[in-house]
Coordinates of C-alpha atoms and ligand atoms in Angstrom, one line a residue:
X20 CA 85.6 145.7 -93.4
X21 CA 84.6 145.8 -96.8
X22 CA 82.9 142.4 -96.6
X23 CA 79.9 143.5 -94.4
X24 CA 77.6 140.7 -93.0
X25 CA 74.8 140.3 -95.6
X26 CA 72.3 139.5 -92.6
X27 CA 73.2 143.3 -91.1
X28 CA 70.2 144.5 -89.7
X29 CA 70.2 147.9 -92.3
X30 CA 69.9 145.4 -95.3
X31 CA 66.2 144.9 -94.1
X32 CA 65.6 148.5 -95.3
X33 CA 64.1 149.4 -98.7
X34 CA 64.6 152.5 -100.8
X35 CA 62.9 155.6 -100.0
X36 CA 63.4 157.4 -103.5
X37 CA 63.5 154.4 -106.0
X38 CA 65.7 155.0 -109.2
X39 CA 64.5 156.3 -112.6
X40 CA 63.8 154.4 -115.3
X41 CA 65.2 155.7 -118.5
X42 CA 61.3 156.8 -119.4
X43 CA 61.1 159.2 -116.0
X44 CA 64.3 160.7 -116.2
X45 CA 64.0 161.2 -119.7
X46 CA 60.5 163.3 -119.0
X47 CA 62.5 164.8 -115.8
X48 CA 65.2 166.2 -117.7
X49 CA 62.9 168.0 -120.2
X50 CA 61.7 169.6 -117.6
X51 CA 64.1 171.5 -116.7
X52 CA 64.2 175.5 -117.8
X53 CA 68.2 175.3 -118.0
X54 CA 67.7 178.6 -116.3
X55 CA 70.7 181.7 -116.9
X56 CA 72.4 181.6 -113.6
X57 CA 70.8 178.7 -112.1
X58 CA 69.5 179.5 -108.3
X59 CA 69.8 175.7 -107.8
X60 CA 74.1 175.8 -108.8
X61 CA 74.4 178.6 -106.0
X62 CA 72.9 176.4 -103.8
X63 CA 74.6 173.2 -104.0
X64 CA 77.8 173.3 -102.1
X65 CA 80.0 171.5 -104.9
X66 CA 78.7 174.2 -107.5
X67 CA 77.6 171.5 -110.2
X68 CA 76.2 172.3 -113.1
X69 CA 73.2 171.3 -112.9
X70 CA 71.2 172.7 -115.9
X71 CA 74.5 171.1 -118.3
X72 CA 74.1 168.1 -116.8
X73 CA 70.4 167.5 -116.8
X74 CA 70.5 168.9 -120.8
X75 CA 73.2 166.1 -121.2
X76 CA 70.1 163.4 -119.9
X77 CA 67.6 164.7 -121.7
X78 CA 70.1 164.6 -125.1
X79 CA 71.2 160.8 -124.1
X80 CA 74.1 161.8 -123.3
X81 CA 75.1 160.2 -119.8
X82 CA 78.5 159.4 -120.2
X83 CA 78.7 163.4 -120.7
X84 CA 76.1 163.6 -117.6
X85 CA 77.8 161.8 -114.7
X86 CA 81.3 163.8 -116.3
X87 CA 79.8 166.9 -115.7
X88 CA 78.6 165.5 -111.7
X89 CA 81.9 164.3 -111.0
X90 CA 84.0 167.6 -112.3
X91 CA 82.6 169.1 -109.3
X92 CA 81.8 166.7 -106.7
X93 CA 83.6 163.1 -106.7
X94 CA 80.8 162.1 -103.9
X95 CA 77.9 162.8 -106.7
X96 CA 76.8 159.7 -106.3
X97 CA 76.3 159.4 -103.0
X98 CA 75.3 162.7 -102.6
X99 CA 72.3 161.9 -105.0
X100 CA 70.8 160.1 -102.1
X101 CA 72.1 161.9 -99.1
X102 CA 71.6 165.5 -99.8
X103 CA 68.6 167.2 -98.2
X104 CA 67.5 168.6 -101.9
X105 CA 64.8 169.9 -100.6
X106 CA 67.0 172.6 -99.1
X107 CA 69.6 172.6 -101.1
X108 CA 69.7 172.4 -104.8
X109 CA 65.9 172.1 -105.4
X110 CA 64.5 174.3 -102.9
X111 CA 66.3 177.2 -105.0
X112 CA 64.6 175.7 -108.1
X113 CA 62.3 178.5 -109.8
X114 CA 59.5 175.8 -110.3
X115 CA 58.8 176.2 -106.3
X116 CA 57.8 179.8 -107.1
X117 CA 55.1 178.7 -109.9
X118 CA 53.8 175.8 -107.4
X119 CA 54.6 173.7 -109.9
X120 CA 57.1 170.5 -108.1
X121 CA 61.1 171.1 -108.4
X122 CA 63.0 169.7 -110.3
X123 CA 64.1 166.1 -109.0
X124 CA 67.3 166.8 -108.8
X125 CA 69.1 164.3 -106.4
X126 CA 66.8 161.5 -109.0
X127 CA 68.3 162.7 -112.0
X128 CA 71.6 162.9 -110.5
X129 CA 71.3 159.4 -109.3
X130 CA 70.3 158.4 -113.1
X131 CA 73.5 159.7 -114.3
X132 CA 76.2 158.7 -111.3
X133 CA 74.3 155.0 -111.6
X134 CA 74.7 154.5 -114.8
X135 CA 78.7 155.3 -114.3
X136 CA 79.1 153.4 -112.1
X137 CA 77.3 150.5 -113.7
X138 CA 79.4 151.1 -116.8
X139 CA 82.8 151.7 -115.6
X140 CA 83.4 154.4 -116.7
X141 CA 86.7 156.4 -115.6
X142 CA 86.7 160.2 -115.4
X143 CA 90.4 161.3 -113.7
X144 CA 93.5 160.6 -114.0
X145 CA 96.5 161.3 -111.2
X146 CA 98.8 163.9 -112.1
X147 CA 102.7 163.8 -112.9
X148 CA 104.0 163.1 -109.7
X149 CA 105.3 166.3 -107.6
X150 CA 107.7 164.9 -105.2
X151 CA 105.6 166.4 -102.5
X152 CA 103.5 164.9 -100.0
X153 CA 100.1 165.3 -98.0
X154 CA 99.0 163.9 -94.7
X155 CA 95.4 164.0 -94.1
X156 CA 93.8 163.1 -90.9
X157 CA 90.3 161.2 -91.2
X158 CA 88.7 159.1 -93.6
X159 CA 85.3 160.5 -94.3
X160 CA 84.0 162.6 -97.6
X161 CA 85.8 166.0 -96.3
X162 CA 89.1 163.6 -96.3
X163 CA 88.1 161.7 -99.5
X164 CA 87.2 164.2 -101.5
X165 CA 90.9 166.3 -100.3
X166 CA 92.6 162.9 -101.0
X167 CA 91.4 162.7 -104.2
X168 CA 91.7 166.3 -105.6
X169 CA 95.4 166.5 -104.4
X170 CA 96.2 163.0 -106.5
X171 CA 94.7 164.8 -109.8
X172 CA 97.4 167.7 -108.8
X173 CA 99.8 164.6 -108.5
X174 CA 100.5 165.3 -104.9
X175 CA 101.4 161.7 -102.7
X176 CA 98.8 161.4 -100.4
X177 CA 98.5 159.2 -96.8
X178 CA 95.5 158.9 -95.2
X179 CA 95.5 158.7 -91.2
X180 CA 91.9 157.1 -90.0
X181 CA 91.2 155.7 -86.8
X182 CA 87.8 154.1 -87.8
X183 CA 87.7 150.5 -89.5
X184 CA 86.1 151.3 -92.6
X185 CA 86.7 154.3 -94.8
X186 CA 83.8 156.6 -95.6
X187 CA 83.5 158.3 -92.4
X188 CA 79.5 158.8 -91.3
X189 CA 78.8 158.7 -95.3
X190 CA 79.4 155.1 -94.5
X191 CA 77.9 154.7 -90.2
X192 CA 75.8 157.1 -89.9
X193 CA 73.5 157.3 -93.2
X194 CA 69.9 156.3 -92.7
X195 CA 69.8 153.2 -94.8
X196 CA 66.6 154.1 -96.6
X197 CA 68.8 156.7 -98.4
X198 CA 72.2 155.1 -98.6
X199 CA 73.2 151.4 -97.1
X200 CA 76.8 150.8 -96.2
X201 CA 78.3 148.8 -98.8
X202 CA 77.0 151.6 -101.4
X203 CA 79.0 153.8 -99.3
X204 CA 82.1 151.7 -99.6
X205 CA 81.9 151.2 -103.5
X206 CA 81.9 154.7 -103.3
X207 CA 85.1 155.0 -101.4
X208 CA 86.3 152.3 -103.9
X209 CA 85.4 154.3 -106.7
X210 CA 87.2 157.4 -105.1
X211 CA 90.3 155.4 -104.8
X212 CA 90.3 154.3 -108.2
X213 CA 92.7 157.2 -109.2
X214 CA 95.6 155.5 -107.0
X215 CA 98.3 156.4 -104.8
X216 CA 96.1 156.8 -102.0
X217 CA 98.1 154.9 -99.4
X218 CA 95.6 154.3 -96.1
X219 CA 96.5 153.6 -92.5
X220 CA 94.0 152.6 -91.0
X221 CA 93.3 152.1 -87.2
X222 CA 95.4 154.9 -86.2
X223 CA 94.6 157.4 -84.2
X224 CA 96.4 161.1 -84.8
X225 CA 97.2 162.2 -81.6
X226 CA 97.4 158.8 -79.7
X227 CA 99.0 156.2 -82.8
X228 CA 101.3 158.5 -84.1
X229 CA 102.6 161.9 -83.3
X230 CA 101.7 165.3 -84.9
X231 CA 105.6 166.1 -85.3
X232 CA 105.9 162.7 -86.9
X233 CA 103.4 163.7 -89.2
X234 CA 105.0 167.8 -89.9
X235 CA 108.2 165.5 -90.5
X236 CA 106.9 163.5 -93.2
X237 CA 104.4 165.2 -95.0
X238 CA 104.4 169.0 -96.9
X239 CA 101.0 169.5 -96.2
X240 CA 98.1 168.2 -93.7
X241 CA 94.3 168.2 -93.6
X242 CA 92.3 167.6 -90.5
X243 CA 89.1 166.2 -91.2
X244 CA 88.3 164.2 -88.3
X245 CA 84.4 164.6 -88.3
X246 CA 82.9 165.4 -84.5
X247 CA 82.9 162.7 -81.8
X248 CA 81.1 160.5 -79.2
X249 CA 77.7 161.4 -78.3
X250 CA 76.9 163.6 -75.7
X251 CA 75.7 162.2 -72.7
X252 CA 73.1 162.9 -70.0
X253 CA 73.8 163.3 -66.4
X254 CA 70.9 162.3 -65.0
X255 CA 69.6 159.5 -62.5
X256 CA 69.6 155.8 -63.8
X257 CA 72.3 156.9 -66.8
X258 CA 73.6 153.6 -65.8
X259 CA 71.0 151.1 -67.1
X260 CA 71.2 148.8 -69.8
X261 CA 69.0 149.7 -73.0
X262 CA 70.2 153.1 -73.3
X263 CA 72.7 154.2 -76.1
X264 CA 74.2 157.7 -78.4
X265 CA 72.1 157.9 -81.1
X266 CA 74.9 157.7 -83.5
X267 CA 76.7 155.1 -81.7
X268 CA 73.2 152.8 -81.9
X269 CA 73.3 153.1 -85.9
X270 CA 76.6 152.2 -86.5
X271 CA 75.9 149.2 -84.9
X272 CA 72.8 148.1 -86.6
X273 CA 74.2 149.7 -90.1
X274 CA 77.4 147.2 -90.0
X275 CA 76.0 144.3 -87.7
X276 CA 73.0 143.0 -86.3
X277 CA 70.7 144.6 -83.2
X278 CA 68.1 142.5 -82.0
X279 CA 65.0 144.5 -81.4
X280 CA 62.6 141.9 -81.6
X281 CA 61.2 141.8 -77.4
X282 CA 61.7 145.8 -77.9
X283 CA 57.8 147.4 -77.4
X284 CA 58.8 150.8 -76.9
X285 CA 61.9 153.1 -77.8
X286 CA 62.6 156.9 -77.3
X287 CA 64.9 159.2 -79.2
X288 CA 65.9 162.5 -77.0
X289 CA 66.5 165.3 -79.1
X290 CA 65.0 167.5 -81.9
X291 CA 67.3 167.8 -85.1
X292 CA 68.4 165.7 -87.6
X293 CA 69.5 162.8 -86.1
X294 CA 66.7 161.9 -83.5
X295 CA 64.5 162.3 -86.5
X296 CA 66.5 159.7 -88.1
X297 CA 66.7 157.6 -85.5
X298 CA 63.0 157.8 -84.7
X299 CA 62.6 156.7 -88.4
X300 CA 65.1 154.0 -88.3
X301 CA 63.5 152.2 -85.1
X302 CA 60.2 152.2 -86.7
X303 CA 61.7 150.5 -89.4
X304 CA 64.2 147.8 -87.5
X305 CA 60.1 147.3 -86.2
X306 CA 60.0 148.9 -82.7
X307 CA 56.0 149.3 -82.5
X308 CA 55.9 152.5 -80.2
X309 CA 58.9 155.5 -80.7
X310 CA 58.6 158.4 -79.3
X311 CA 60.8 161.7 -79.6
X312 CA 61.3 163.3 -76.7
X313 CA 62.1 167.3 -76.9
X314 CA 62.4 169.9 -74.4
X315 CA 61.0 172.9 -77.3
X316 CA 57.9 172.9 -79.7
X317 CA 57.2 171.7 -83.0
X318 CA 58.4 174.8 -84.7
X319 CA 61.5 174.8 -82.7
X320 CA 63.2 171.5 -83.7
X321 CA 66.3 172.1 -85.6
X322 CA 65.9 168.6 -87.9
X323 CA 64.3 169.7 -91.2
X324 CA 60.5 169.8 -91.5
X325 CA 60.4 167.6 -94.6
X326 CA 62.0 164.6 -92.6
X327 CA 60.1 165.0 -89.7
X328 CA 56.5 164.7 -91.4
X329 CA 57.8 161.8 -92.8
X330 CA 58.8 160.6 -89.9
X331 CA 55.0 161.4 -88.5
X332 CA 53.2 160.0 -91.8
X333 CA 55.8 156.5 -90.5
X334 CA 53.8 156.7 -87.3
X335 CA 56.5 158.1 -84.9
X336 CA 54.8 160.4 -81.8
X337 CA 56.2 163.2 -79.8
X338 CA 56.7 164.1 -76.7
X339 CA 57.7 168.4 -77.0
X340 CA 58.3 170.4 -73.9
X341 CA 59.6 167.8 -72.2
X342 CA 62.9 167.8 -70.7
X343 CA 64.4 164.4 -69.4
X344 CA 65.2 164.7 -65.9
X345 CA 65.8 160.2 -64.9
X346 CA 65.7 156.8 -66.3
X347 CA 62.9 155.1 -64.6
X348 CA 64.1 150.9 -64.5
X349 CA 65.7 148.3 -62.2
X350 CA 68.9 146.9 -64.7
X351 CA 67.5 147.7 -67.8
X352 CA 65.5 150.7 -68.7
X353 CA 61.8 151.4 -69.3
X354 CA 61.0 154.3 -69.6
X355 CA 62.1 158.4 -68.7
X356 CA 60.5 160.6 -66.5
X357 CA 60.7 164.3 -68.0
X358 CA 59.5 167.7 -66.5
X359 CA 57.0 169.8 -69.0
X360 CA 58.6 172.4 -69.4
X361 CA 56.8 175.7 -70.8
X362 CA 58.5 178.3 -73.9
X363 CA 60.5 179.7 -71.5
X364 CA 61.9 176.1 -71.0
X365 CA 60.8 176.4 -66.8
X366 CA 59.4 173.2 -65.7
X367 CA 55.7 173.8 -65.0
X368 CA 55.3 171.4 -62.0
X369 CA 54.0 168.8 -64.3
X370 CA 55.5 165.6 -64.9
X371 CA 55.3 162.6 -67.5
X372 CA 56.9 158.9 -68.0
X373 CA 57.8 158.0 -71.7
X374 CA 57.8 153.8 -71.7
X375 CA 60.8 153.2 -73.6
X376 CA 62.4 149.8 -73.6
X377 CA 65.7 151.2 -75.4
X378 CA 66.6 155.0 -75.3
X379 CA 68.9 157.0 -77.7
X380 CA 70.4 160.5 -77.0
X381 CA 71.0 162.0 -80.2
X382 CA 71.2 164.9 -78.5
X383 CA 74.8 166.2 -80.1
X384 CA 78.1 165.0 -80.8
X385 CA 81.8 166.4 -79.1
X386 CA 83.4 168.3 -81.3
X387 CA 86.5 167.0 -82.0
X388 CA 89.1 170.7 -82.5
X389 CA 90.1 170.4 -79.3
X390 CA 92.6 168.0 -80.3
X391 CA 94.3 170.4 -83.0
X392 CA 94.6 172.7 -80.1
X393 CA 98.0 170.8 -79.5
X394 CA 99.7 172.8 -82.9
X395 CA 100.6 175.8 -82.2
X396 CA 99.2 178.5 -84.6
X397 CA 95.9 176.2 -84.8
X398 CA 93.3 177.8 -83.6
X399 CA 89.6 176.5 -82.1
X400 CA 86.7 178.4 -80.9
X401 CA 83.2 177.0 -79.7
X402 CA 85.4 173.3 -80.5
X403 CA 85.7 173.8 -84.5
X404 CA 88.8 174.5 -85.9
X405 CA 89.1 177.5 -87.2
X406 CA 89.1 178.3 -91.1
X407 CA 89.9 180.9 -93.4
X408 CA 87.8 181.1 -96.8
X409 CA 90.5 178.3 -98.2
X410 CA 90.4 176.0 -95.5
X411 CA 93.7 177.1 -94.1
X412 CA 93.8 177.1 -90.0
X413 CA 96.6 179.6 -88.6
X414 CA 99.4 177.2 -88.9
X415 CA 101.0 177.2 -92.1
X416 CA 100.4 174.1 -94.5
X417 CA 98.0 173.1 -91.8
X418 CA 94.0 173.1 -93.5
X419 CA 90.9 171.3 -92.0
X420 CA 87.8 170.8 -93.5
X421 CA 84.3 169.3 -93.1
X422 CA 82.3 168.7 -89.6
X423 CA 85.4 169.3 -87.5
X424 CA 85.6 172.7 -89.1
X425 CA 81.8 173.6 -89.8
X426 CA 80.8 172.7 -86.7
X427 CA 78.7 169.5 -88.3
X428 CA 76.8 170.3 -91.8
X429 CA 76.1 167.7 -94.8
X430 CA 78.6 165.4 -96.7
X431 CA 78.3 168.1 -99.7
X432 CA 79.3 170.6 -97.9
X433 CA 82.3 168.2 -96.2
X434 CA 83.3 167.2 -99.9
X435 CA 83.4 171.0 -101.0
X436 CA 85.6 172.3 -98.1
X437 CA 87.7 169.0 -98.8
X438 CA 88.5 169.6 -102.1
X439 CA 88.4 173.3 -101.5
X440 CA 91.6 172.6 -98.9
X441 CA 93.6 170.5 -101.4
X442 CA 93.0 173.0 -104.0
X443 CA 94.3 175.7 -101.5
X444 CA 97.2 173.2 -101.2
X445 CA 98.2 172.7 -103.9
X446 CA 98.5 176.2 -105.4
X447 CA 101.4 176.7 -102.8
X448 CA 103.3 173.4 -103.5
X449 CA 102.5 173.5 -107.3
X450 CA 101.6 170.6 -109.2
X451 CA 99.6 169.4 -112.3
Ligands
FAD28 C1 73.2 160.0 -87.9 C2 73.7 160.9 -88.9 C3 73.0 160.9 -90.1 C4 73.4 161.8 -91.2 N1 72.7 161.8 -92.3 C5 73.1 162.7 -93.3 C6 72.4 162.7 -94.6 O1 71.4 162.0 -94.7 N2 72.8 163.5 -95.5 C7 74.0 164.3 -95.4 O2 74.4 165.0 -96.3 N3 74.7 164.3 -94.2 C8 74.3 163.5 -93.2 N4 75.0 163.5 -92.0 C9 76.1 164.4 -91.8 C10 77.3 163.8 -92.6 O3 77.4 162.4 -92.4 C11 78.6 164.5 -92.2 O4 78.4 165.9 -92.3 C12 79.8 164.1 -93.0 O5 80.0 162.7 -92.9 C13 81.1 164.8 -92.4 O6 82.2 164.4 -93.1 P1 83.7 164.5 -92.4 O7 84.6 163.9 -93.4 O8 83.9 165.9 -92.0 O9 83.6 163.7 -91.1 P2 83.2 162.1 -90.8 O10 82.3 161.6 -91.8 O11 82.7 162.1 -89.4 O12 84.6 161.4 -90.8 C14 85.6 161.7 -89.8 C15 86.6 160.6 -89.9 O13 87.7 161.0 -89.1 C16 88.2 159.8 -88.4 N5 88.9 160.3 -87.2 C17 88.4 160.9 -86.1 N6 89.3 161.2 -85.2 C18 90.5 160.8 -85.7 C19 91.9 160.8 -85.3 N7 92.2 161.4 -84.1 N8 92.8 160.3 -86.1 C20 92.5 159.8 -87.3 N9 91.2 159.7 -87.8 C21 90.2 160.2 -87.0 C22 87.0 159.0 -88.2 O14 87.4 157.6 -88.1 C23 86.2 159.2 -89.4 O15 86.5 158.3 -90.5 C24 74.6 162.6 -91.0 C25 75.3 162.6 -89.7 C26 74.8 161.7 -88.7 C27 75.5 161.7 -87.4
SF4_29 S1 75.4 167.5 -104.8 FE1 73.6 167.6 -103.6 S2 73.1 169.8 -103.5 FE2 74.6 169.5 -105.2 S3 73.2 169.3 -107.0 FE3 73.7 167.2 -106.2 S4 71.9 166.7 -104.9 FE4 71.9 169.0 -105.2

């Protein structure tokens, strides 16, 4: 799975935030205030350092840079590119009170994890070895980033993922103008690199092997199975070809090819994060007319703002207070008929027909606790698993950590709670 087809259709995709040259992040880095108790650290879920290692830059010193990334987040590269900065590290940045631009800090980071990658250079080490051993249950950054803290504690460490290629939604899901597939993969790569990570992929906890196979081998164990499937609508003509989950429809196109070239018109239902992605995305695989369709207004979309005029600016169009109520089409669809609806979300007698030649709901995803409902002691509520500060669910040695505990958040914060479960760990089975 490594070897992804070149001719994929996300490789036709450029780069939304181009790198730094030496020269820019050079004048970036000096910058920077180095403020005393840096708003931007409490806001970056990993806690880096951000003032040390932007001082590091702007002294040339990168090896010292990227060490300073990857002491508190092993995913700082890709989170360079991923993270929504713009409400995260840099929207706490005190330039945004002198209306003066933040700090670029997601650019600079991406400086700094580049050029360590590019070199080679190797930051960690796996601990003496402990005797004792971790299971962990999914291969995304929450399971990663746990995989890889407990291997510096010199814990043994199996990882259990039903998917094909490690990474998790780092890896499917992305929007390629921030992060293609293969850069997700060196990632994982790069993660590994400490060894004794022994993967399994393929199987399925809960269907592939047993969860008292897995208490009887293993001290420990970290769910960190992400959400699921897309959620579906029940609705006249859900049948017809040309319609697809959101997240389902980029997987495809971000490890193989979708032909979208007798596709006139697309639409995206849904109003956060990842119908404005996907909006974005068919405009760039070349769909000429997208439209989002969403039941609220504007200022009630739960997809950041940022994204969305972007999306706008890309030429995307909007259909609010509109609430799908069939699938117009004979075998394949084109178009869907939705109610207006007014504030109050009541249809208002008014109807209208979005042409849409392919249709994605990206309009949620299952959450996936439900299956650690099977250990007794686990508990879920609203379909997360339920955490305490430390990650640890109500069974003992039993942790969980990103999406399938938050409820769906960022890969930073997936990374943190990760490596914040594997810390928990191994204070209770000791260790380096
Ligand atoms: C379309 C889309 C775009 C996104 N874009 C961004 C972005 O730009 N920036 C950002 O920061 N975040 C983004 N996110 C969110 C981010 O991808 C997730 O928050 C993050 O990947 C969560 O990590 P995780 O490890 O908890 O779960 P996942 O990444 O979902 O990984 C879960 C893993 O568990 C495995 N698994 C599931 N069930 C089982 C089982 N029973 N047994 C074994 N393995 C199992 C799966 O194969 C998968 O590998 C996006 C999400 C989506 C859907
Ligand atoms: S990991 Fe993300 S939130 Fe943290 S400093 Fe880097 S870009 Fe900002």
């Amino acid at each position: 799975m490594t070897n992804l087809p070149p001719d994929r259709s996300e490789a036709s995709f450029g780069d939304y935030k181009p790198a730094y040259s030496s020269a820019q992040a050079l004048a970036e880095a000096h910058r920077c205030l180095y403020c005393v108790d840096a708003p931007c650290v409490q806001h970056c879920p990993t806690g880096i350092d951000i003032p040390e290692f932007i001082r590091k830059i702007g002294t040339g010193n990168l090896r010292g840079s990227a060490r300073t990334i990857f002491a508190a987040n092993v995913f700082g590269m890709s989170c360079a590119r991923v993270c929504p900065v713009e409400v995260l590290c840099a929207g706490a940045c005190v330039y945004n009170e002198m209306d003066a631009p933040a700090i670029e800090i997601g650019k600079l980071q991406r400086y700094a994890t580049d050029a360590a990658y590019a070199a080679g250079w190797e930051f960690f080490t796996a601990g003496p070895d402990t005797g004792k051993s971790v299971g962990i249950i999914g291969g995304g950054p929450a399971a990663l980033a746990a995989a890889h803290e407990l291997r510096v504690h010199g814990h043994a460490v199996t990882i259990y993922d039903a998917g094909g290629a490690l990474g998790g939604l780092n890896t499917t899901g992305v929007a390629p103008y921030k992060m293609r597939a293969d850069q997700s993969l060196v990632e994982v790569e790069w993660v590994m690199r400490i060894g004794g990570i022994e993967v399994q992929s393929g199987v399925q906890v809960g269907r592939d092997i047993s969860w008292e196979t897995l208490q009887q081998r293993h001290q420990a164990l970290v769910i960190a199975v992400g959400l699921g499937v897309d959620r579906t609508l029940d609705i006249p003509g859900k049948q017809l070809a040309g319609i697809h989950g959101a997240v389902d429809f980029i997987r495809m196109f971000k490890l193989g090819r979708v032909d979208m070239s007798a596709v006139r018109s697309a639409a995206v239902l849904g109003g956060g994060n990842t119908a404005i992605d996907a909006v974005r995305e068919l405009r760039g695989l070349g769909v000429p007319e997208v439209t989002m369709i969403y039941r609220g207004g504007e200022a009630q979309m739960s997809g950041y703002v940022h994204e969305w005029k972007a999306a706008k600016v890309e030429g995307v169009r909007a259909a609010f207070h509109a609430q799908p109520i069939a699938y117009v089409g004979e075998d394949r669809v084109t178009g869907v008929r939705c109610a207006r609806v007014g504030a109050d979300r009541r249809p208002t007698g008014e109807e209208i027909t979005v042409p849409a030649d392919v249709v994605l709901l990206a309009i949620g995803q299952a959450r996936l606790g439900e299956f650690a409902a099977a250990l007794p002691g686990v508990g879920v509520e609203d379909g997360r698993i339920v955490v305490d500060a430390e990650g640890a669910t109500g069974r003992p040695g039993v942790y969980a950590a990103g999406d399938c505990a938050n409820g769906g958040k960022e890969v930073v914060n997936a990374v943190a709670e990760g490596k914040r479960a594997a810390l928990a760990i191994a204070r209770t089975l000791g260790g380096a």
